Every structure is written in structure tokens, then in C-alpha cells.
Short mmCIF file of C-alpha atoms in Angstrom, two decimals:
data_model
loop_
_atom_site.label_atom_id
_atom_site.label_comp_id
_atom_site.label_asym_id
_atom_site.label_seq_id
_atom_site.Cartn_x
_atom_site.Cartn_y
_atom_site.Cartn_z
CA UNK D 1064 -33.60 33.81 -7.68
CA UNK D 1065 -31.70 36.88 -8.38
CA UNK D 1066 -27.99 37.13 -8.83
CA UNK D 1067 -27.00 37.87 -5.26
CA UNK D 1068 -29.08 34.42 -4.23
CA UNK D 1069 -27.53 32.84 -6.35
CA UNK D 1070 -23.81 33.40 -5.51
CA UNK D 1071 -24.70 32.64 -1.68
CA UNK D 1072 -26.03 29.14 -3.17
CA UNK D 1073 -22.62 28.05 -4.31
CA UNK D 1074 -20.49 25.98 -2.69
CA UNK D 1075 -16.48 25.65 -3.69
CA UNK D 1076 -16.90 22.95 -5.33
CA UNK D 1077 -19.43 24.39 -7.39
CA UNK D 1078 -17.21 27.07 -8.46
CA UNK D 1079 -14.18 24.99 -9.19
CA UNK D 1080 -16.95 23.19 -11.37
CA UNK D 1081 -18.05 26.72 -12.72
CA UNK D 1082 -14.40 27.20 -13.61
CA UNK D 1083 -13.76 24.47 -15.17
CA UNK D 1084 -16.75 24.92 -17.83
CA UNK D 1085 -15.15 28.41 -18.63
CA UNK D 1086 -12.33 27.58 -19.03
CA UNK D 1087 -13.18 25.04 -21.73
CA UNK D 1088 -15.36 27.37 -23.45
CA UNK D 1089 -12.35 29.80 -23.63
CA UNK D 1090 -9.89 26.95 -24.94
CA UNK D 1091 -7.86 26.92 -22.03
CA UNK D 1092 -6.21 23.95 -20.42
CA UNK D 1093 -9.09 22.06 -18.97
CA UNK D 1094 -9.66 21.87 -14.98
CA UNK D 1095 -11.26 18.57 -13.33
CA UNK D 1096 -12.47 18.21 -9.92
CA UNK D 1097 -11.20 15.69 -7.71
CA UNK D 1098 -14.64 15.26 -6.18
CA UNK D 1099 -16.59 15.68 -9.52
CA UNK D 1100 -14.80 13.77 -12.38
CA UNK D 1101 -16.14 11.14 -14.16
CA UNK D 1102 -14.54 7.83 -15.46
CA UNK D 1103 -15.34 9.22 -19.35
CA UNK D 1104 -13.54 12.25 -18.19
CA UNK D 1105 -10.50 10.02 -16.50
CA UNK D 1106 -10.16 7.54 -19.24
CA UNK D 1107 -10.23 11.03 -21.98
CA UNK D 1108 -6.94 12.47 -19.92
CA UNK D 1109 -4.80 9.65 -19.23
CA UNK D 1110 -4.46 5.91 -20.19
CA UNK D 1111 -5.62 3.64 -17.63
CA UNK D 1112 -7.31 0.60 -17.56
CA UNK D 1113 -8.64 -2.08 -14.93
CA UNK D 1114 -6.60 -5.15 -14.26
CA UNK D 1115 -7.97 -8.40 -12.88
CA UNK D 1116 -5.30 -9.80 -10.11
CA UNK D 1117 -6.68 -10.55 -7.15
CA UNK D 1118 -3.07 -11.96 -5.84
CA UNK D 1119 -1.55 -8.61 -6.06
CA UNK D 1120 -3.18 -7.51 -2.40
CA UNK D 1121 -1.49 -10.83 -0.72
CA UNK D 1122 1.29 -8.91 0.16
CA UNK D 1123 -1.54 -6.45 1.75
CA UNK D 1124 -4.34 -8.02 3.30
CA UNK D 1125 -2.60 -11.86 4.55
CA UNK D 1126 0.04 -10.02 6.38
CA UNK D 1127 -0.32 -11.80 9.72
CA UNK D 1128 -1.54 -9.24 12.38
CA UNK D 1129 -2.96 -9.86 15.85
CA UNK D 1130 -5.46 -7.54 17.14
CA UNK D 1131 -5.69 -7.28 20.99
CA UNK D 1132 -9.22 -7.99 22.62
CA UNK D 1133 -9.79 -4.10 23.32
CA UNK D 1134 -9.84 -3.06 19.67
CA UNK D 1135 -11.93 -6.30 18.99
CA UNK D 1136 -14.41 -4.91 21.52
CA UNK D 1137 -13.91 -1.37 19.60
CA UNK D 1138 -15.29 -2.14 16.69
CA UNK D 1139 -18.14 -4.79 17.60
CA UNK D 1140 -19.50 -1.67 19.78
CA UNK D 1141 -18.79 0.57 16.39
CA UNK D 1142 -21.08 -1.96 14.51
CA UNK D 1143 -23.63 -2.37 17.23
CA UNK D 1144 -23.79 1.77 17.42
CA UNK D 1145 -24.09 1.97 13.88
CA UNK D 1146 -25.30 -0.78 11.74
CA UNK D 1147 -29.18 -0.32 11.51
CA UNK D 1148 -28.27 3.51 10.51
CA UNK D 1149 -25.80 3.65 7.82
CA UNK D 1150 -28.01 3.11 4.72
CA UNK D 1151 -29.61 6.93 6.09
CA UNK D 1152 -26.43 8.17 7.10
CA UNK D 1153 -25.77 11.03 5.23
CA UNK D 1154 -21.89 11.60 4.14
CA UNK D 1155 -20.78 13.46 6.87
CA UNK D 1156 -23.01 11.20 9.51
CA UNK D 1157 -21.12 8.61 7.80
CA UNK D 1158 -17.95 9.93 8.59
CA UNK D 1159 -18.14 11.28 11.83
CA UNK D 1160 -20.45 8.10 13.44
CA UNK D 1161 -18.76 5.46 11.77
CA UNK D 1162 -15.45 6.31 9.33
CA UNK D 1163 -13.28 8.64 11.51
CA UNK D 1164 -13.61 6.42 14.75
CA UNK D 1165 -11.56 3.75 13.33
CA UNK D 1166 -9.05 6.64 11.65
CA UNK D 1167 -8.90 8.16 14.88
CA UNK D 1168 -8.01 4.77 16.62
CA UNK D 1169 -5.17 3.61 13.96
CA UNK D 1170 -3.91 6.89 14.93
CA UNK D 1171 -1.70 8.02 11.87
CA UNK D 1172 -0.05 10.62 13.47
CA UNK D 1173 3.97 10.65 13.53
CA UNK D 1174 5.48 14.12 14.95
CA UNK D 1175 8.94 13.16 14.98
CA UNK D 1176 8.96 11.68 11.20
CA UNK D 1177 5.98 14.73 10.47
CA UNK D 1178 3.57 12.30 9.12
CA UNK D 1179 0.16 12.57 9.56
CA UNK D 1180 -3.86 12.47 8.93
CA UNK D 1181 -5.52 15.51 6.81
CA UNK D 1182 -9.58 15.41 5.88
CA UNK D 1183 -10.55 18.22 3.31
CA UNK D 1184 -7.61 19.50 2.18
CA UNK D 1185 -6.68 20.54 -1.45
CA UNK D 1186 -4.30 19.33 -4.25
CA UNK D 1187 -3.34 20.66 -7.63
CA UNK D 1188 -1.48 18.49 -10.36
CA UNK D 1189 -0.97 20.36 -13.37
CA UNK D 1190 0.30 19.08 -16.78
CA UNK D 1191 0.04 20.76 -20.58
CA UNK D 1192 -2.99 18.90 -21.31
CA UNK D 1193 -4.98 18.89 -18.28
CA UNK D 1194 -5.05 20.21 -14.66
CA UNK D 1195 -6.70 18.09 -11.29
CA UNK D 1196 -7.27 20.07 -8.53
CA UNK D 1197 -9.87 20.03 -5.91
CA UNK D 1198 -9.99 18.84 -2.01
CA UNK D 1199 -9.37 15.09 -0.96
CA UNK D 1200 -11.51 13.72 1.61
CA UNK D 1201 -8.70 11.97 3.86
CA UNK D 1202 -5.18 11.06 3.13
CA UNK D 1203 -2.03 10.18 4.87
CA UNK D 1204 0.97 12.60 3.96
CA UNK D 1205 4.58 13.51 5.18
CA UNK D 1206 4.05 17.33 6.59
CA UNK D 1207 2.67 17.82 9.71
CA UNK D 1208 1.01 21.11 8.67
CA UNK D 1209 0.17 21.28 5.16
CA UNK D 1210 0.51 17.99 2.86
CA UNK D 1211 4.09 17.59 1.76
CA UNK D 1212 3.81 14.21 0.17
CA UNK D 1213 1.05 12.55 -0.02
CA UNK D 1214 1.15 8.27 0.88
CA UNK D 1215 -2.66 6.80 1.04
CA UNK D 1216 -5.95 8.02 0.42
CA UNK D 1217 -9.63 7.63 0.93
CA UNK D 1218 -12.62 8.52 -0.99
CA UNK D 1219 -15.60 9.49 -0.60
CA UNK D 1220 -17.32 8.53 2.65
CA UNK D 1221 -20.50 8.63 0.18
CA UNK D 1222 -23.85 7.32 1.31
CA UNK D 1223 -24.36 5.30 -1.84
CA UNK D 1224 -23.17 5.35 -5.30
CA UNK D 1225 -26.12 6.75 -6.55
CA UNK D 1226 -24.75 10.37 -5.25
CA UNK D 1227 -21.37 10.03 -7.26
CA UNK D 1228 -18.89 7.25 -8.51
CA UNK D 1229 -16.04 7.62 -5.71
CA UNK D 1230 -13.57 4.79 -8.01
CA UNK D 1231 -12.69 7.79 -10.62
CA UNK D 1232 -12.15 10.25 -7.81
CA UNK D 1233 -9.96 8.07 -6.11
CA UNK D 1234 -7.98 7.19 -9.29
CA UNK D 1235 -7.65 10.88 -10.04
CA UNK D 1236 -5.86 11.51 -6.80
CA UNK D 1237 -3.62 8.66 -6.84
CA UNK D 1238 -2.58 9.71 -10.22
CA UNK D 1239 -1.80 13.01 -9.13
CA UNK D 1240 0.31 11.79 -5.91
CA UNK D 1241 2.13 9.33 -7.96
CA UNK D 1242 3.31 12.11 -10.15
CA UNK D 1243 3.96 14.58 -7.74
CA UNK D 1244 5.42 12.14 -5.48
CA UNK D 1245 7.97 10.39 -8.37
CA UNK D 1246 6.49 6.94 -7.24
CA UNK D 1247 5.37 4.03 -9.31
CA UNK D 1248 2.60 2.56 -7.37
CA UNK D 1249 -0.24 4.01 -4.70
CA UNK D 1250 -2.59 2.21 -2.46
CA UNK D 1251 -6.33 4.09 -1.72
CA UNK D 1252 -9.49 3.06 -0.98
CA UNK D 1253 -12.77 4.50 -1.56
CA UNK D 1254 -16.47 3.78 1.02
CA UNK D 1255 -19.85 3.64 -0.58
CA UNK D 1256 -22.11 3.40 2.09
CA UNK D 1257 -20.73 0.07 4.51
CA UNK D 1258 -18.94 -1.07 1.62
CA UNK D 1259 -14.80 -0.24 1.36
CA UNK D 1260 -12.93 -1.26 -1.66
CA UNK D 1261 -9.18 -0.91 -1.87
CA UNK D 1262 -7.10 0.53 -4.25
CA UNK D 1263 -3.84 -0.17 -6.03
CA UNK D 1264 -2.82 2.38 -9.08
CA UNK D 1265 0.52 1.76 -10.86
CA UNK D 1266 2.35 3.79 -13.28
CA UNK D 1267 3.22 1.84 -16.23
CA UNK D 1268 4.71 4.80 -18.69
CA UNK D 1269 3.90 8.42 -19.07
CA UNK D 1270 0.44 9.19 -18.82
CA UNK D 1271 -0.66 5.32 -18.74
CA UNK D 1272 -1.76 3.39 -15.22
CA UNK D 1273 -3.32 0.84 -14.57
CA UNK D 1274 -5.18 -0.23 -11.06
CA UNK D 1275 -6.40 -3.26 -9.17
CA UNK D 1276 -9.79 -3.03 -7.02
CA UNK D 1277 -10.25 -5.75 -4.33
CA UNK D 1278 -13.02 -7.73 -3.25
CA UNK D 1279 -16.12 -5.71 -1.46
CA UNK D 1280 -15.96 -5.27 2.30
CA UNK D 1281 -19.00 -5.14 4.26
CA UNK D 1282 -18.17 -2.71 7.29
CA UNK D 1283 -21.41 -4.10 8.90
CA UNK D 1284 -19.75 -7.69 9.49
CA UNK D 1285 -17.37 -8.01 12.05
CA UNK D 1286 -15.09 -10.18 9.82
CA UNK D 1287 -15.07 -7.45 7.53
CA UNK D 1288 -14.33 -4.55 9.70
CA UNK D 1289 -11.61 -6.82 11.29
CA UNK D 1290 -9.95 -7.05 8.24
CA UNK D 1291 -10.96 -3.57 7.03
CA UNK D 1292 -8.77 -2.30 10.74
CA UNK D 1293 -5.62 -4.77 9.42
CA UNK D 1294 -5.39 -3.21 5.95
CA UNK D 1295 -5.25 0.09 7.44
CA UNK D 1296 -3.13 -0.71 10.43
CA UNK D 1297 -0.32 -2.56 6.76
CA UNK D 1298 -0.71 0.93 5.49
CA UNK D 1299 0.50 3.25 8.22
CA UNK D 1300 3.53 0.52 9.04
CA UNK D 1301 4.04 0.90 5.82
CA UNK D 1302 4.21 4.61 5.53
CA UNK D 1303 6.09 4.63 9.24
CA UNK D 1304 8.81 2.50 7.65
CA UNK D 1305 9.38 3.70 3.58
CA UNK D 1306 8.79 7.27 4.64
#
């Protein structure tokens, strides 16, 4: 493969990845990738650690919510049209098929508060020690067209963990938005194949977090996704009212 071959090969997130290799080489500040850093790599920037307390998503997930019989009927049919495939789903069959139709359906969108959904967009949090930058796969922000202040996110939409940890991704972006953001705490969630896991990251004291992961949630089950549509549906109320 000559030069020119080579170049056409690379995708941007190969060449943020280039980047950030030269860059240590030349003893500059060193660069991570949202979408390529490692938990080594998180736990060698900033102090975090995983916390064990399952009672801190009560607030979250037992909110009482009713869903009518047409979203009910929503995502049984989503399951139905999707189930046997996801295990060969690749990421963005994933998404598309089976991730954006229930985005699509909580409908984030806000025009008069300027709130809304954004998939692929990029993010830069820079510090003396360290710099994360890269593109998030979806997040809720204030801004209704470029991200102003970023409220939830979700990572990775990936087909199985064996193509890349989503947890340290997701942690790297809700560190970021806490600190752009002057907040304390952030709620995320990250997909590995039917399974969803959610998120909570709180800020303890500069440079030290630490973060709650809930139970597994099978996307396949219809109890699941049920409950999977509520914690979403908490979120944006959320957002819509603390904006």
C-alpha cells in the first residue's frame, strides 16, 4: 500500500488517534479519544472509582410512569422486528433498526427552551494535564444547532463488547460535560449489543468522580424495554424542567 492508499484508508477517528500518539512522542499535552480510550487510560488522568449503590437510581427508575397502550404496542413490534437479528447487527444496523426508533419516539426535541437530540457530534475538554476530544454518539444538549450544554448521553450502540469497552467512553464524556457544564452529577448510559446499562458520574473534588452502573437491561424482553422507554422518558422531564 503506498502512501496515497494509505491516507484514503483513514478514518477521523483514526487520525485523532494518529494525533494523539504524536503528540505524546513530542511531549505535548496528551489527546484521548472519546470513542477510543481505555479504562487504564481513564483511571491514569483523573481519579475515579466504581461505587456499589444500587438505591441511588430509585429516584430514577421507580418513578411511577404510565405508558399508554400505543407505545406498548411500539415497542413489542420493535422487539418482534428485531430480536432474532441484533447479535449480527452491526453498529449502525443497531442504531438505525433498533436504537434511534425509541429516541425518535421520546422525541427530545424542545424549540422554544432550544433543547434537543444530536448523534455524531464533537466535544473538546481541555485541562493542563490532558485534553478529551472526539465525537459522542448521541446526547441531549441545550442549543438547538450546535451543543451548548450538554445534559445526557449515550454510548456506543456497539454490537458487542468485544469491538470496544463503551463504560470508559461514556465516563470520559460525562466527565467532560460535568466540567464544562459546572455540574456535580451526570446521568448516561451506554448499549452493548441488547444490553443498556445506565450511568450516574458524580464529581466529588477536582479531578476525582466517582460513578454508579445499574443492573443489565435486556432490550430483547419486553419488561426490559418497558423500563428501558421510562428511564429515558425521567431523563428528558428532567432536562425539560432543570434546564
Amino acid at each position: 500500500m503506498n502512501i496515497q492508499d494509505f491516507i484514503a484508508s483513514l478514518t477521523k477517528e483514526d487520525i485523532v488517534y494518529i494525533n494523539q500518539e504524536f503528540e505524546k512522542l513530542q511531549n505535548q499535552i496528551p489527546s484521548y479519544s472519546f470513542s477510543k480510550i481505555k479504562d487504564q487510560e481513564l483511571k491514569k488522568i483523573v481519579n475515579i472509582k466504581r461505587r456499589i449503590a444500587n438505591n441511588c437510581f430509585d429516584n430514577w427508575f421507580n418513578k411511577p410512569i404510565n405508558l399508554p397502550n400505543d407505545i406498548i404496542k411500539f415497542l413489542n413490534d420493535l422487539i418482534a422486528e428485531n430480536k432474532d437479528f441484533i447479535k449480527d447487527y452491526n453498529e449502525e444496523d443497531l442504531k438505525i433498526n433498533f436504537i434511534a426508533p425509541i429516541l425518535n419516539k421520546i422525541h427530545y426535541k424542545d424549540i422554544e427552551n432550544e433543547i434537543r437530540a444530536f448523534y455524531n457530534e464533537s466535544l473538546s475538554y481541555e485541562t493542563k494535564e490532558f485534553i478529551l476530544t472526539g465525537n459522542f454518539d448521541f446526547y441531549v444538549s441545550k442549543g438547538l444547532f450546535s451543543l451548548e450544554k450538554p445534559y445526557f448521553f449515550i454510548q456506543e450502540f456497539k454490537k458487542g463488547i468485544q469491538y470496544s469497552n463503551p463504560e470508559p467512553q461514556l465516563l470520559a464524556e460525562l466527565i467532560a460535560a460535568v466540567e464544562l457544564n459546572g455540574f456535580t452529577t451526570m446521568k448516561g448510559a451506554y448499549i452493548v449489543g441488547a444490553i443498556w446499562n445506565f450511568v450516574i458520574l458524580e464529581k466529588l473534588d477536582k479531578n476525582k468522580y466517582q460513578y454508579f452502573i445499574s443492573d443489565n437491561f435486556d432490550s430483547t424482553k419486553i419488561e426490559d424495554l418497558t423500563a428501558i422507554y421510562k428511564n429515558l422518558l425521567f431523563v428528558k422531564d428532567e432536562i425539560m424542567q432543570n434546564h
